[in-house]
Amino acid sequence: MFETLFRKHGDFPEILNFSVQLRRYPHDSDIGGPVLAELKGFIVQPGYIPEPDDGWYFDVFDMRSQHAMNAYHVLADEHALLKKALDTPDLDYLGAVAHLERAWVSPSLRGRKIALRLMREAHQALGRYGLLVVLKAHPDGDKVSKAECLKLAAYYQSDTQLGLRAVSKRKYPGWLVAIWDESIVNDDDQLFLHDDEELPDAADEAGEEESALGNTTGST
């Protein structure tokens, strides 16, 4: 079953950490098993998006990871590119930022577009007026090429509901943004994932990532 979880940040009440998970529930139990797929991120809602030299916004992103700090610089320093990508004359009405940090799917479940499903679940849960979404499509690995980032970005962009657009394929390969200004329910998305094959039981399945929206523990 797909589940969306929220947790308020202990030191920054403007921040909500979120996670969209796919768990296996045995037929005879209400207790879920190991996480089989997951999308992680956080939403910042101070009423505006960052400007250059915004110390508070910088600290919020920098404390999480090098990748999140890179996201801050895209948001704060590239307003002209953001306006062009989002096809909007100004960004003043945007009052919150959701950063999709990482997505992974257990090996036995790959090839079913579950990562896109996790993002649609996040879209439904997070969508509201003035929400800017940012992510970097970045496959796992230390030596990832620009072409690999662009290929993964194209996969994420293939879901038209998400509305993801490239910031700049040349300057920021893999970086995508969207405005999720409403909560969208996809009628084709069912609560449960039904599978005729045996799903994995081992908890260590969660340690094998499919792809990163950006490494949460190191530079990208």
mmCIF file of C-alpha atoms in Angstrom:
data_model
loop_
_atom_site.group_PDB
_atom_site.id
_atom_site.type_symbol
_atom_site.label_atom_id
_atom_site.label_comp_id
_atom_site.label_asym_id
_atom_site.label_seq_id
_atom_site.Cartn_x
_atom_site.Cartn_y
_atom_site.Cartn_z
ATOM 1 C CA MET A 1 0.000 0.000 0.000
ATOM 2 C CA PHE A 2 1.143 3.551 -0.729
ATOM 3 C CA GLU A 3 1.451 5.792 2.333
ATOM 4 C CA THR A 4 2.450 9.447 2.748
ATOM 5 C CA LEU A 5 4.056 10.541 6.016
ATOM 6 C CA PHE A 6 4.789 14.037 7.343
ATOM 7 C CA ARG A 7 7.023 15.112 10.219
ATOM 8 C CA LYS A 8 7.620 18.659 11.444
ATOM 9 C CA HIS A 9 11.260 19.657 11.811
ATOM 10 C CA GLY A 10 12.228 20.051 15.453
ATOM 11 C CA ASP A 11 14.229 23.277 15.056
ATOM 12 C CA PHE A 12 12.507 24.864 12.055
ATOM 13 C CA PRO A 13 8.691 24.816 12.318
ATOM 14 C CA GLU A 14 8.458 26.164 8.752
ATOM 15 C CA ILE A 15 9.848 22.840 7.476
ATOM 16 C CA LEU A 16 7.913 19.624 6.951
ATOM 17 C CA ASN A 17 9.809 16.448 6.105
ATOM 18 C CA PHE A 18 7.770 14.056 3.988
ATOM 19 C CA SER A 19 8.067 10.526 2.712
ATOM 20 C CA VAL A 20 5.929 8.560 0.248
ATOM 21 C CA GLN A 21 6.376 4.832 0.808
ATOM 22 C CA LEU A 22 5.213 1.577 -0.715
ATOM 23 C CA ARG A 23 4.860 -1.134 1.946
ATOM 24 C CA ARG A 24 3.708 -4.710 1.800
ATOM 25 C CA TYR A 25 0.752 -5.533 4.057
ATOM 26 C CA PRO A 26 0.048 -9.223 4.689
ATOM 27 C CA HIS A 27 -3.570 -10.197 4.118
ATOM 28 C CA ASP A 28 -4.021 -11.109 7.778
ATOM 29 C CA SER A 29 -2.305 -8.093 9.372
ATOM 30 C CA ASP A 30 -2.657 -4.331 9.716
ATOM 31 C CA ILE A 31 1.070 -3.995 10.351
ATOM 32 C CA GLY A 32 3.111 -3.106 7.313
ATOM 33 C CA GLY A 33 6.269 -4.863 6.287
ATOM 34 C CA PRO A 34 9.519 -3.347 4.988
ATOM 35 C CA VAL A 35 9.538 -0.325 2.707
ATOM 36 C CA LEU A 36 9.717 -1.506 -0.909
ATOM 37 C CA ALA A 37 9.916 1.933 -2.560
ATOM 38 C CA GLU A 38 10.244 5.447 -1.197
ATOM 39 C CA LEU A 39 10.378 9.117 -2.165
ATOM 40 C CA LYS A 40 11.871 11.493 0.402
ATOM 41 C CA GLY A 41 11.946 15.269 0.584
ATOM 42 C CA PHE A 42 11.018 18.355 2.535
ATOM 43 C CA ILE A 43 8.823 21.401 2.092
ATOM 44 C CA VAL A 44 9.753 24.921 3.258
ATOM 45 C CA GLN A 45 6.894 27.384 3.622
ATOM 46 C CA PRO A 46 8.050 30.838 4.812
ATOM 47 C CA GLY A 47 5.866 32.728 2.318
ATOM 48 C CA TYR A 48 8.497 33.437 -0.342
ATOM 49 C CA ILE A 49 11.210 31.698 -2.370
ATOM 50 C CA PRO A 50 14.887 32.464 -1.726
ATOM 51 C CA GLU A 51 16.775 35.460 -3.019
ATOM 52 C CA PRO A 52 20.581 35.615 -3.291
ATOM 53 C CA ASP A 53 22.325 36.002 0.096
ATOM 54 C CA ASP A 54 19.269 34.782 2.012
ATOM 55 C CA GLY A 55 21.027 33.412 5.097
ATOM 56 C CA TRP A 56 17.968 31.714 6.594
ATOM 57 C CA TYR A 57 17.080 29.839 3.405
ATOM 58 C CA PHE A 58 20.731 28.914 2.873
ATOM 59 C CA ASP A 59 20.969 27.391 6.361
ATOM 60 C CA VAL A 60 17.776 25.381 5.842
ATOM 61 C CA PHE A 61 19.135 23.756 2.686
ATOM 62 C CA ASP A 62 22.803 23.593 3.650
ATOM 63 C CA MET A 63 22.164 21.670 6.878
ATOM 64 C CA ARG A 64 20.672 18.761 4.903
ATOM 65 C CA SER A 65 23.286 17.957 2.267
ATOM 66 C CA GLN A 66 25.587 19.252 -0.435
ATOM 67 C CA HIS A 67 22.891 18.396 -2.960
ATOM 68 C CA ALA A 68 20.285 20.459 -1.107
ATOM 69 C CA MET A 69 22.715 23.382 -1.002
ATOM 70 C CA ASN A 70 23.034 23.106 -4.782
ATOM 71 C CA ALA A 71 19.239 23.233 -4.991
ATOM 72 C CA TYR A 72 19.285 26.432 -2.941
ATOM 73 C CA HIS A 73 21.648 28.096 -5.411
ATOM 74 C CA VAL A 74 19.443 27.089 -8.354
ATOM 75 C CA LEU A 75 16.444 28.604 -6.575
ATOM 76 C CA ALA A 76 18.141 31.746 -5.297
ATOM 77 C CA ASP A 77 20.545 32.630 -8.089
ATOM 78 C CA GLU A 78 18.692 31.636 -11.232
ATOM 79 C CA HIS A 79 15.370 33.488 -11.140
ATOM 80 C CA ALA A 80 15.611 34.330 -14.826
ATOM 81 C CA LEU A 81 16.019 30.663 -15.757
ATOM 82 C CA LEU A 82 13.195 29.695 -13.413
ATOM 83 C CA LYS A 83 10.828 32.213 -15.009
ATOM 84 C CA LYS A 84 11.687 30.908 -18.461
ATOM 85 C CA ALA A 85 11.332 27.241 -17.466
ATOM 86 C CA LEU A 86 8.053 27.809 -15.625
ATOM 87 C CA ASP A 87 6.737 30.209 -18.285
ATOM 88 C CA THR A 88 5.769 32.836 -15.719
ATOM 89 C CA PRO A 89 6.562 36.589 -15.709
ATOM 90 C CA ASP A 90 7.293 36.697 -11.981
ATOM 91 C CA LEU A 91 7.894 34.450 -8.999
ATOM 92 C CA ASP A 92 6.420 36.726 -6.338
ATOM 93 C CA TYR A 93 3.339 34.600 -5.711
ATOM 94 C CA LEU A 94 5.405 31.494 -4.916
ATOM 95 C CA GLY A 95 5.448 31.108 -1.143
ATOM 96 C CA ALA A 96 6.772 27.572 -0.561
ATOM 97 C CA VAL A 97 9.411 25.216 -1.942
ATOM 98 C CA ALA A 98 9.269 21.414 -2.008
ATOM 99 C CA HIS A 99 12.581 19.693 -2.622
ATOM 100 C CA LEU A 100 12.283 16.081 -3.800
ATOM 101 C CA GLU A 101 15.561 14.664 -2.556
ATOM 102 C CA ARG A 102 15.685 10.947 -3.208
ATOM 103 C CA ALA A 103 13.715 8.125 -4.813
ATOM 104 C CA TRP A 104 14.455 4.412 -4.811
ATOM 105 C CA VAL A 105 12.637 1.222 -5.691
ATOM 106 C CA SER A 106 13.483 -2.351 -4.692
ATOM 107 C CA PRO A 107 15.130 -4.250 -7.569
ATOM 108 C CA SER A 108 12.288 -6.773 -7.906
ATOM 109 C CA LEU A 109 9.768 -3.974 -8.521
ATOM 110 C CA ARG A 110 11.653 -1.893 -11.043
ATOM 111 C CA GLY A 111 10.414 -1.277 -14.562
ATOM 112 C CA ARG A 112 6.839 -0.515 -13.443
ATOM 113 C CA LYS A 113 7.147 3.273 -13.236
ATOM 114 C CA ILE A 114 6.742 3.190 -9.464
ATOM 115 C CA ALA A 115 9.033 6.218 -9.041
ATOM 116 C CA LEU A 116 6.561 8.269 -11.085
ATOM 117 C CA ARG A 117 3.716 6.911 -8.988
ATOM 118 C CA LEU A 118 5.501 8.045 -5.812
ATOM 119 C CA MET A 119 5.826 11.533 -7.289
ATOM 120 C CA ARG A 120 2.138 11.632 -8.192
ATOM 121 C CA GLU A 121 1.299 10.695 -4.611
ATOM 122 C CA ALA A 122 3.500 13.585 -3.445
ATOM 123 C CA HIS A 123 1.763 15.897 -5.929
ATOM 124 C CA GLN A 124 -1.621 15.008 -4.476
ATOM 125 C CA ALA A 125 -0.447 15.441 -0.880
ATOM 126 C CA LEU A 126 1.643 18.600 -1.319
ATOM 127 C CA GLY A 127 -0.173 20.508 -4.067
ATOM 128 C CA ARG A 128 -1.302 23.990 -3.047
ATOM 129 C CA TYR A 129 -1.270 27.522 -4.430
ATOM 130 C CA GLY A 130 2.228 28.962 -4.739
ATOM 131 C CA LEU A 131 4.219 25.741 -4.364
ATOM 132 C CA LEU A 132 7.472 25.500 -6.336
ATOM 133 C CA VAL A 133 8.923 21.995 -6.713
ATOM 134 C CA VAL A 134 12.602 21.360 -7.429
ATOM 135 C CA LEU A 135 14.601 18.171 -7.948
ATOM 136 C CA LYS A 136 17.669 16.854 -9.697
ATOM 137 C CA ALA A 137 17.448 13.653 -11.703
ATOM 138 C CA HIS A 138 20.708 11.966 -10.734
ATOM 139 C CA PRO A 139 21.235 8.194 -11.013
ATOM 140 C CA ASP A 140 23.144 6.515 -8.207
ATOM 141 C CA GLY A 141 26.888 6.397 -8.595
ATOM 142 C CA ASP A 142 30.005 8.512 -8.161
ATOM 143 C CA LYS A 143 30.749 9.129 -11.836
ATOM 144 C CA VAL A 144 27.426 10.006 -13.407
ATOM 145 C CA SER A 145 27.528 11.742 -16.783
ATOM 146 C CA LYS A 146 25.410 14.680 -17.888
ATOM 147 C CA ALA A 147 23.806 12.425 -20.475
ATOM 148 C CA GLU A 148 22.700 9.990 -17.763
ATOM 149 C CA CYS A 149 21.146 12.831 -15.754
ATOM 150 C CA LEU A 150 19.323 14.105 -18.837
ATOM 151 C CA LYS A 151 18.043 10.602 -19.632
ATOM 152 C CA LEU A 152 16.627 10.173 -16.119
ATOM 153 C CA ALA A 153 15.173 13.695 -16.250
ATOM 154 C CA ALA A 154 13.364 12.783 -19.485
ATOM 155 C CA TYR A 155 11.863 9.773 -17.706
ATOM 156 C CA TYR A 156 10.527 11.979 -14.900
ATOM 157 C CA GLN A 157 9.217 14.471 -17.452
ATOM 158 C CA SER A 158 7.348 11.718 -19.297
ATOM 159 C CA ASP A 159 4.574 11.948 -16.690
ATOM 160 C CA THR A 160 2.669 15.012 -17.879
ATOM 161 C CA GLN A 161 0.692 15.336 -14.629
ATOM 162 C CA LEU A 162 3.880 16.264 -12.769
ATOM 163 C CA GLY A 163 4.603 19.191 -15.107
ATOM 164 C CA LEU A 164 8.371 19.004 -14.583
ATOM 165 C CA ARG A 165 10.476 21.315 -16.745
ATOM 166 C CA ALA A 166 14.222 21.601 -17.256
ATOM 167 C CA VAL A 167 15.923 24.591 -15.622
ATOM 168 C CA SER A 168 18.688 24.505 -18.238
ATOM 169 C CA LYS A 169 19.880 21.336 -19.957
ATOM 170 C CA ARG A 170 23.250 22.941 -20.654
ATOM 171 C CA LYS A 171 23.974 24.741 -17.373
ATOM 172 C CA TYR A 172 22.027 22.529 -14.952
ATOM 173 C CA PRO A 173 21.621 19.091 -16.569
ATOM 174 C CA GLY A 174 19.045 17.033 -14.685
ATOM 175 C CA TRP A 175 17.589 19.886 -12.626
ATOM 176 C CA LEU A 176 13.808 20.099 -12.955
ATOM 177 C CA VAL A 177 11.172 22.457 -11.553
ATOM 178 C CA ALA A 178 7.385 22.625 -11.529
ATOM 179 C CA ILE A 179 4.562 24.578 -9.952
ATOM 180 C CA TRP A 180 2.160 22.283 -8.134
ATOM 181 C CA ASP A 181 -0.583 24.814 -7.485
ATOM 182 C CA GLU A 182 -3.328 22.284 -6.846
ATOM 183 C CA SER A 183 -3.798 18.815 -5.436
ATOM 184 C CA ILE A 184 -4.469 16.389 -8.279
ATOM 185 C CA VAL A 185 -6.057 12.986 -7.784
ATOM 186 C CA ASN A 186 -5.192 10.543 -10.547
ATOM 187 C CA ASP A 187 -8.178 8.223 -10.940
ATOM 188 C CA ASP A 188 -5.963 5.549 -12.473
ATOM 189 C CA ASP A 189 -3.818 5.299 -9.330
ATOM 190 C CA GLN A 190 -5.141 2.640 -6.978
ATOM 191 C CA LEU A 191 -4.397 2.471 -3.279
ATOM 192 C CA PHE A 192 -2.803 -0.949 -3.555
ATOM 193 C CA LEU A 193 -0.197 -2.352 -5.906
ATOM 194 C CA HIS A 194 -1.364 -5.850 -6.848
ATOM 195 C CA ASP A 195 1.293 -8.246 -7.981
ATOM 196 C CA ASP A 196 1.092 -11.901 -8.959
ATOM 197 C CA GLU A 197 4.763 -12.391 -8.226
ATOM 198 C CA GLU A 198 6.279 -12.868 -4.802
ATOM 199 C CA LEU A 199 7.258 -9.505 -3.338
ATOM 200 C CA PRO A 200 10.467 -9.233 -1.300
ATOM 201 C CA ASP A 201 10.255 -9.717 2.446
ATOM 202 C CA ALA A 202 13.802 -8.873 3.470
ATOM 203 C CA ALA A 203 14.230 -5.519 5.154
ATOM 204 C CA ASP A 204 17.612 -5.082 3.474
ATOM 205 C CA GLU A 205 15.830 -4.651 0.129
ATOM 206 C CA ALA A 206 15.449 -1.034 1.240
ATOM 207 C CA GLY A 207 19.191 -0.598 0.976
ATOM 208 C CA GLU A 208 19.292 -1.032 -2.808
ATOM 209 C CA GLU A 209 18.461 2.247 -4.499
ATOM 210 C CA GLU A 210 17.048 2.571 -7.979
ATOM 211 C CA SER A 211 17.991 6.190 -8.519
ATOM 212 C CA ALA A 212 18.666 9.351 -6.653
ATOM 213 C CA LEU A 213 16.913 12.643 -7.116
ATOM 214 C CA GLY A 214 20.228 13.709 -5.657
ATOM 215 C CA ASN A 215 22.444 12.089 -3.086
ATOM 216 C CA THR A 216 21.404 13.080 0.417
ATOM 217 C CA THR A 217 24.806 12.400 1.917
ATOM 218 C CA GLY A 218 27.281 13.816 -0.559
ATOM 219 C CA SER A 219 27.890 16.020 -3.553
ATOM 220 C CA THR A 220 26.272 15.208 -6.850
#
